[in-house]
Amino acid sequence: MSYAKSLKCRECGRIYEKKPIYVCEWCFGPLEVVYDYEKIKKVLTKERIMSRKENLWRYKELLPIDQEPTVGLNSGFTPFFEAKNLAKVLNCKKIFIKDDSVNHPTLSFKDRVVAVALSKAKEFGFHTVACASTGNLANSVSSHSKTAGFDCYVFIPSDLEKSKIISSLIYGVNLIAIDGNYDDVNRLCGEIASKYKWAFVNVNLRPYYAEGSKTYGFEIVEQLGWRTPQHIVVPAASGSLLTKIYKSFKEFEQIGLIKKSNTKFHIAQASGCSPIVTALKEKTEIIKPVKPKTIAKSLAIGNPADGFYAQDIIKKTGGFGEVATDNEIIKGIKLLAETEGVFTETAGGVVVAVCKKLIEQGKIKRDEEIVISITGNGLKTQEAIEDKVNKLIKIKPDIKSFEKVLKGR
Ligand SMILES: *Cc1c(COP(=O)(O)O)cnc(C)c1O
Ligand SMILES: [Zn+2]
């Protein structure tokens, strides 16, 4: 039983059958999944959702599958908690963390999108899956492709962190490092996707893949007690996650699970790759592609596919955008670790740093409630901080040596 009716062009509104396609033949606009909300409204109640297993498929009526899900049955439903120590340091009233740094099985929010994309790839009858990735998507496609029984080709820029490379290779997939940045990788993948009958999760399956990000938003609403927060700070690479969290709030509104949401959406980018924030600050709708140069490699997309739509949401919800320098990113990572015990990757450092800035600038009021989006795990980006943490204390195995250290402190 499927509640996803068709695909629809976001620009001209033309309707397409549910197939592995992603652009409108008429206007080249991106395609998006449309649902029968009237039908969903009748079956998807809070009670129904809460009675289901704690994974992202508890919202399956709002995901674009026609059969029962087959991939990612342990993904999603990650921790959500109040960050009292962090709020104290930032001198504000209430901060919540949605923590996908411990998502299953590959420690980032990408396990959500891949669960949906590969379940869909199975339905379409593909045998080979592939992706263009800044790192985390590579890890997730690699892992899930094995458990789901696909052949797998993963394309990455060659300068990725060592952990992100090993965390793909461990699954025995074909990992192809391209001499270029993500935008070069993506361009090549577009070409490969048009030639080979493969399921490219973020190319020809992008409309389905992107829907998986909505579950991050659904969970925030459920874990907050069936309401939306006043503010949310979201990191952006292509901008897809931000647009889909917004869509998730609107869908829960539409099927009557929550009252009207007026969450302000704020976007966080690295100063070395901030095409969306730059356009916002310059008050132009045109997003100029950039050449990324930042330690936040998971966010290093210079030509963001959903940049325009992300910008639109930020403006219409009354949100803002800010950037974080490499140094601020490192400080953000450390601050989150020292206050909340969460070791996030560079993208999380960007979010913490940007949240701090927006509070200091008065763009987020100190007595208003904020959700920060932690989307990846610090174990994967250790080289970014290895010279920036405390020095290791090495001693001989005797009490004298230890007490010498104690005295020195
Ligand atoms: C991919 C990724 C994002 C952002 O993805 P979008 O392309 O904007 O949807 C954010 N954080 C981490 C850790 C990621 O890997
Ligand atoms: Zn169109």
Coordinates of C-alpha atoms and ligand atoms in Angstrom, one line a residue:
M1 CA 0.0 0.0 0.0
S2 CA 1.6 3.2 -1.1
Y3 CA 0.8 6.7 -0.1
A4 CA 3.3 8.3 -2.4
K5 CA 1.3 9.2 -5.6
S6 CA 3.9 10.4 -8.1
L7 CA 6.8 12.7 -8.8
K8 CA 6.2 16.4 -9.5
C9 CA 8.5 19.1 -10.9
R10 CA 9.2 21.7 -8.2
E11 CA 9.3 24.4 -10.9
C12 CA 6.6 23.8 -13.5
G13 CA 4.5 21.3 -11.6
R14 CA 4.4 18.6 -14.2
I15 CA 3.6 15.2 -12.9
Y16 CA 5.7 12.1 -13.5
E17 CA 5.3 8.4 -12.7
K18 CA 7.4 7.1 -9.9
K19 CA 10.5 6.0 -11.7
P20 CA 14.3 6.4 -11.2
I21 CA 14.3 9.9 -12.6
Y22 CA 15.2 13.2 -11.0
V23 CA 14.9 16.2 -13.5
C24 CA 11.9 17.5 -15.4
E25 CA 12.1 16.9 -19.1
W26 CA 10.5 20.2 -19.8
C27 CA 12.2 22.7 -17.6
F28 CA 15.1 20.8 -15.9
G29 CA 13.6 21.5 -12.5
P30 CA 14.2 18.9 -9.7
L31 CA 11.5 16.3 -9.1
E32 CA 9.9 15.8 -5.7
V33 CA 7.7 13.0 -4.3
V34 CA 4.0 13.9 -3.7
Y35 CA 1.8 12.1 -1.3
D36 CA -1.9 11.5 -0.7
Y37 CA -2.2 13.4 2.6
E38 CA -5.9 12.8 2.9
K39 CA -5.3 9.1 2.9
I40 CA -2.3 9.3 5.3
K41 CA -4.4 11.5 7.7
K42 CA -6.8 8.6 8.1
V43 CA -4.2 6.0 9.1
L44 CA -1.2 7.8 10.6
T45 CA -2.0 8.8 14.2
K46 CA 0.4 9.6 17.1
E47 CA -0.6 6.4 18.8
R48 CA 0.1 4.4 15.7
I49 CA 3.5 5.9 15.4
M50 CA 4.4 5.5 19.0
S51 CA 3.4 1.9 19.0
R52 CA 6.0 1.1 16.3
K53 CA 9.7 0.1 16.6
E54 CA 12.1 2.9 17.3
N55 CA 13.6 3.4 13.9
L56 CA 13.0 5.8 11.0
W57 CA 10.4 3.5 9.4
R58 CA 7.8 4.4 12.1
Y59 CA 6.8 7.2 9.7
K60 CA 6.7 4.9 6.7
E61 CA 3.4 6.3 5.3
L62 CA 5.3 9.6 4.7
L63 CA 8.2 7.9 2.9
P64 CA 8.2 7.0 -0.8
I65 CA 8.1 3.2 -0.7
D66 CA 5.4 1.0 -2.2
Q67 CA 6.2 -2.2 -0.2
E68 CA 7.5 -2.9 3.3
P69 CA 10.9 -1.4 3.9
T70 CA 13.9 -3.7 3.6
V71 CA 16.9 -1.5 4.4
G72 CA 17.9 0.5 7.5
L73 CA 15.7 -1.3 9.9
N74 CA 17.8 -0.1 12.8
S75 CA 18.5 3.4 11.5
G76 CA 17.1 6.5 13.0
F77 CA 15.4 7.3 16.3
T78 CA 18.6 8.8 17.6
P79 CA 18.9 10.6 21.0
F80 CA 17.3 14.0 21.5
F81 CA 18.1 15.8 24.8
E82 CA 18.3 19.1 26.5
A83 CA 21.8 20.5 26.6
K84 CA 21.8 22.3 29.9
N85 CA 25.6 22.8 30.2
L86 CA 25.9 24.1 26.7
A87 CA 23.0 26.5 27.3
K88 CA 24.7 27.8 30.4
V89 CA 28.0 28.5 28.6
L90 CA 26.1 30.2 25.7
N91 CA 24.0 32.1 28.3
C92 CA 20.7 31.2 26.9
K93 CA 17.6 29.4 28.3
K94 CA 17.0 26.2 26.4
I95 CA 19.0 24.3 23.8
F96 CA 18.2 20.8 22.6
I97 CA 20.5 18.5 20.6
K98 CA 19.3 16.1 18.0
D99 CA 22.2 13.7 17.9
D100 CA 22.7 11.7 14.7
S101 CA 26.4 11.3 15.5
V102 CA 25.3 7.9 16.9
N103 CA 23.0 6.9 14.1
H104 CA 23.1 3.2 13.0
P105 CA 25.1 1.8 11.4
T106 CA 27.6 4.5 10.2
L107 CA 27.3 7.3 12.7
S108 CA 25.8 10.1 10.6
F109 CA 22.4 11.3 9.4
K110 CA 23.2 9.8 6.0
D111 CA 21.9 6.4 7.3
R112 CA 18.4 7.9 7.0
V113 CA 18.6 8.9 3.3
V114 CA 20.4 5.6 2.4
A115 CA 17.8 3.5 4.1
V116 CA 15.1 5.0 1.9
A117 CA 17.1 5.1 -1.3
L118 CA 18.2 1.5 -1.1
S119 CA 14.7 0.3 -0.1
K120 CA 13.6 2.0 -3.2
A121 CA 16.4 0.7 -5.3
K122 CA 15.3 -2.8 -4.3
E123 CA 11.7 -2.0 -5.4
F124 CA 13.0 -0.8 -8.8
G125 CA 14.9 -4.0 -9.2
F126 CA 18.5 -2.5 -9.4
H127 CA 21.5 -4.8 -8.7
T128 CA 24.1 -2.1 -8.4
V129 CA 24.1 1.0 -6.2
A130 CA 26.4 4.0 -6.3
C131 CA 26.8 7.5 -5.0
A132 CA 28.9 10.7 -5.1
S133 CA 29.9 11.6 -1.6
T134 CA 31.7 14.0 0.7
G135 CA 32.4 11.1 3.0
N136 CA 29.5 10.1 5.2
L137 CA 27.2 9.1 2.4
A138 CA 30.0 6.9 1.1
N139 CA 30.2 5.1 4.5
S140 CA 26.5 4.6 4.7
V141 CA 26.0 3.4 1.1
S142 CA 28.9 1.0 1.5
S143 CA 27.5 -0.5 4.7
H144 CA 23.8 -0.7 3.7
S145 CA 24.7 -2.0 0.2
K146 CA 26.4 -5.1 1.7
T147 CA 23.5 -6.0 4.1
A148 CA 21.0 -5.4 1.3
G149 CA 23.0 -7.5 -1.2
F150 CA 23.9 -4.9 -3.9
D151 CA 27.1 -4.4 -5.9
C152 CA 28.4 -1.0 -4.9
Y153 CA 30.5 1.8 -6.5
V154 CA 31.3 4.8 -4.4
F155 CA 32.9 8.0 -5.7
I156 CA 34.6 10.5 -3.5
P157 CA 37.0 13.5 -3.8
S158 CA 40.6 12.2 -3.1
D159 CA 41.4 14.5 -0.2
L160 CA 38.9 13.0 2.3
E161 CA 39.7 12.2 5.9
K162 CA 41.4 8.8 6.5
S163 CA 38.6 7.5 8.7
K164 CA 36.0 8.3 6.1
I165 CA 38.0 6.4 3.5
I166 CA 38.6 3.3 5.8
S167 CA 35.0 3.4 6.9
S168 CA 34.0 2.7 3.3
L169 CA 36.8 0.3 2.4
I170 CA 36.0 -1.9 5.3
Y171 CA 32.8 -3.1 3.6
G172 CA 34.7 -4.3 0.6
V173 CA 33.0 -2.0 -1.9
N174 CA 34.6 -0.3 -5.0
L175 CA 35.7 3.0 -3.7
I176 CA 36.9 5.4 -6.3
A177 CA 38.8 8.6 -5.3
I178 CA 38.7 11.3 -7.9
D179 CA 41.3 13.9 -8.4
G180 CA 39.0 16.9 -7.9
N181 CA 36.5 18.3 -5.5
Y182 CA 32.9 17.1 -4.7
D183 CA 31.5 19.1 -7.6
D184 CA 33.8 17.4 -10.0
V185 CA 32.8 14.0 -8.5
N186 CA 29.2 14.9 -8.8
R187 CA 29.5 16.0 -12.5
L188 CA 31.2 12.7 -13.4
C189 CA 28.6 10.7 -11.5
G190 CA 25.9 12.4 -13.5
E191 CA 27.6 11.2 -16.7
I192 CA 28.1 7.7 -15.4
A193 CA 24.5 7.5 -14.2
S194 CA 23.2 8.3 -17.7
K195 CA 25.3 5.5 -19.2
Y196 CA 25.0 2.7 -16.7
K197 CA 21.8 1.2 -15.2
W198 CA 22.8 1.8 -11.6
A199 CA 20.9 3.3 -8.7
F200 CA 22.8 6.4 -7.9
V201 CA 21.3 7.3 -4.6
N202 CA 21.9 11.0 -4.9
V203 CA 21.6 11.3 -8.7
N204 CA 18.7 9.3 -10.3
L205 CA 17.2 8.3 -6.9
R206 CA 17.6 11.7 -5.4
P207 CA 13.9 12.5 -5.1
Y208 CA 13.4 9.3 -2.9
Y209 CA 16.8 9.6 -1.1
A210 CA 16.1 13.2 0.0
E211 CA 12.8 12.1 1.6
G212 CA 14.7 10.1 4.1
S213 CA 16.0 13.3 5.7
K214 CA 12.4 14.2 6.8
T215 CA 12.7 11.5 9.5
Y216 CA 15.2 13.7 11.3
G217 CA 12.5 16.3 11.6
F218 CA 9.7 13.9 12.4
E219 CA 11.7 12.6 15.3
I220 CA 12.5 16.1 16.6
V221 CA 8.7 16.8 16.7
E222 CA 7.9 13.5 18.4
Q223 CA 10.7 13.7 20.9
L224 CA 9.8 17.3 21.8
G225 CA 6.3 16.1 22.7
W226 CA 4.5 16.6 19.4
R227 CA 5.4 20.2 18.7
T228 CA 8.1 22.2 16.8
P229 CA 10.9 24.3 18.3
Q230 CA 11.2 28.1 18.0
H231 CA 14.6 27.8 16.3
I232 CA 16.6 25.2 14.5
V233 CA 20.2 25.5 13.3
V234 CA 21.0 23.1 10.4
P235 CA 24.3 22.5 8.6
A236 CA 24.2 22.6 4.8
A237 CA 26.1 21.1 2.0
S238 CA 23.6 20.7 -0.8
G239 CA 20.9 22.2 1.4
S240 CA 18.7 19.1 1.1
L241 CA 18.6 18.3 4.8
L242 CA 17.3 21.8 5.7
T243 CA 14.6 21.7 3.1
K244 CA 13.4 18.3 4.2
I245 CA 13.3 19.1 8.0
Y246 CA 11.0 22.0 6.9
K247 CA 8.9 19.7 4.8
S248 CA 8.6 17.2 7.7
F249 CA 7.1 19.9 10.0
K250 CA 4.7 21.0 7.3
E251 CA 3.6 17.4 6.6
F252 CA 2.9 16.8 10.3
E253 CA 0.9 20.0 10.3
Q254 CA -1.0 18.9 7.2
I255 CA -2.0 15.6 8.5
G256 CA -3.1 17.2 11.8
L257 CA -0.5 15.8 14.2
I258 CA 0.7 19.2 15.3
K259 CA -0.5 22.8 15.3
K260 CA 0.9 25.3 12.8
S261 CA 4.7 25.4 13.0
N262 CA 6.5 28.7 13.1
T263 CA 10.0 27.4 13.6
K264 CA 12.8 29.8 12.3
F265 CA 15.3 27.9 10.2
H266 CA 18.9 29.0 10.4
I267 CA 21.6 27.7 8.2
A268 CA 25.2 26.9 9.2
Q269 CA 28.1 26.7 6.7
A270 CA 31.9 26.8 6.8
S271 CA 33.4 30.2 5.8
G272 CA 35.5 28.2 3.3
C273 CA 32.4 27.0 1.5
S274 CA 29.4 29.2 2.1
P275 CA 27.6 29.8 -1.2
I276 CA 24.1 29.7 0.4
V277 CA 25.0 32.0 3.4
T278 CA 26.8 34.4 1.1
A279 CA 23.7 34.7 -1.2
L280 CA 21.6 35.3 1.9
K281 CA 23.9 38.0 3.2
E282 CA 24.2 39.7 -0.2
K283 CA 20.4 39.5 -0.5
T284 CA 20.6 37.9 -3.9
E285 CA 18.7 34.8 -5.1
I286 CA 21.6 33.8 -7.3
I287 CA 23.8 31.3 -5.6
K288 CA 27.3 31.6 -7.0
P289 CA 29.3 28.4 -7.0
V290 CA 32.5 28.5 -5.0
K291 CA 35.7 26.4 -4.7
P292 CA 35.6 24.8 -1.2
K293 CA 38.5 25.2 1.2
T294 CA 37.5 24.1 4.7
I295 CA 38.2 21.4 7.3
A296 CA 34.4 20.7 7.2
K297 CA 34.8 18.4 4.3
S298 CA 31.4 16.8 4.7
L299 CA 29.9 20.2 3.9
A300 CA 32.2 21.1 1.1
I301 CA 29.8 21.4 -1.8
G302 CA 30.5 24.5 -3.8
N303 CA 27.5 24.3 -6.1
P304 CA 24.5 23.3 -3.8
A305 CA 21.7 21.6 -5.7
D306 CA 19.0 22.7 -3.1
G307 CA 20.6 26.0 -2.3
F308 CA 17.8 28.1 -3.8
Y309 CA 15.1 26.2 -1.9
A310 CA 17.0 26.3 1.4
Q311 CA 17.5 30.0 1.0
D312 CA 13.8 30.5 0.4
I313 CA 12.8 28.6 3.6
I314 CA 15.3 30.6 5.7
K315 CA 13.8 33.8 4.4
K316 CA 10.2 32.9 4.8
T317 CA 10.6 31.5 8.3
G318 CA 12.6 34.6 9.5
G319 CA 15.8 32.7 10.0
F320 CA 19.4 33.7 9.3
G321 CA 22.7 32.2 8.0
E322 CA 26.2 32.4 9.5
V323 CA 29.6 30.9 8.8
A324 CA 32.3 29.4 10.9
T325 CA 36.1 29.6 10.2
D326 CA 38.3 26.5 10.7
N327 CA 39.3 27.8 14.1
E328 CA 35.8 28.4 15.2
I329 CA 34.8 25.0 14.0
I330 CA 37.5 23.4 16.2
K331 CA 36.3 25.5 19.2
G332 CA 32.7 24.4 18.5
I333 CA 33.7 20.7 18.5
K334 CA 35.6 21.1 21.8
L335 CA 32.8 23.1 23.4
L336 CA 30.2 20.4 22.6
A337 CA 32.5 17.7 23.9
E338 CA 33.3 19.6 27.1
T339 CA 29.8 20.6 27.9
E340 CA 27.6 17.7 26.6
G341 CA 30.0 14.8 26.2
V342 CA 29.3 14.6 22.5
F343 CA 32.2 14.2 20.1
T344 CA 30.9 15.6 16.8
E345 CA 32.7 15.9 13.5
T346 CA 33.6 19.2 11.8
A347 CA 30.0 19.7 10.5
G348 CA 28.8 19.7 14.1
G349 CA 31.5 22.2 15.0
V350 CA 30.1 24.5 12.3
V351 CA 26.6 24.2 13.8
V352 CA 27.8 24.9 17.4
A353 CA 29.9 27.9 16.3
V354 CA 27.1 29.3 14.1
C355 CA 24.5 28.9 16.9
K356 CA 26.8 30.8 19.3
K357 CA 27.2 33.6 16.8
L358 CA 23.5 34.0 16.1
I359 CA 22.8 34.2 19.9
E360 CA 25.6 36.8 20.3
Q361 CA 24.2 38.8 17.3
G362 CA 20.7 38.8 18.9
K363 CA 19.3 36.9 15.9
I364 CA 18.3 34.2 18.3
K365 CA 16.9 35.6 21.5
R366 CA 18.4 34.2 24.7
D367 CA 15.1 33.2 26.2
E368 CA 13.9 31.2 23.1
E369 CA 14.2 27.5 22.5
I370 CA 16.8 26.2 20.1
V371 CA 17.4 22.8 18.5
I372 CA 20.9 22.2 17.1
S373 CA 21.4 19.6 14.5
I374 CA 24.4 17.3 15.2
T375 CA 24.7 15.2 12.1
G376 CA 28.1 13.4 12.2
N377 CA 30.6 11.7 14.5
G378 CA 34.0 13.2 15.6
L379 CA 35.8 9.8 15.3
K380 CA 35.7 10.2 11.6
T381 CA 37.4 13.6 11.4
Q382 CA 40.1 13.2 14.0
E383 CA 42.9 14.8 11.9
A384 CA 41.0 18.2 12.1
I385 CA 41.6 18.3 15.9
E386 CA 44.5 16.0 16.7
D387 CA 47.0 18.9 17.2
K388 CA 44.3 21.0 19.0
V389 CA 43.5 18.8 22.0
N390 CA 45.3 18.5 25.4
K391 CA 48.8 17.0 25.3
L392 CA 49.0 13.3 26.3
I393 CA 50.7 12.8 29.7
K394 CA 53.3 10.0 29.4
I395 CA 54.9 8.6 32.6
K396 CA 56.9 5.6 33.9
P397 CA 54.8 2.9 35.7
D398 CA 55.6 4.2 39.3
I399 CA 53.8 6.3 41.8
K400 CA 56.7 8.9 41.9
S401 CA 56.3 9.7 38.3
F402 CA 52.5 10.1 38.7
E403 CA 52.9 12.4 41.7
K404 CA 55.3 14.5 39.9
V405 CA 52.6 15.1 37.3
L406 CA 50.0 15.8 40.0
K407 CA 52.2 18.4 41.6
G408 CA 52.8 20.1 38.3
R409 CA 49.1 20.7 37.7
Ligands
LIG1 C1 25.8 15.4 4.1 C2 25.9 16.0 5.4 C3 25.2 17.2 5.8 C4 24.4 18.0 4.9 O1 23.8 17.5 3.8 P1 22.9 18.2 2.7 O2 23.6 18.0 1.5 O3 22.9 19.7 3.0 O4 21.6 17.6 2.9 C5 25.4 17.6 7.1 N1 26.1 17.0 8.0 C6 26.8 15.9 7.7 C7 27.7 15.3 8.8 C8 26.8 15.4 6.4 O5 27.5 14.3 6.2
ZN2 ZN 9.4 21.2 -14.9

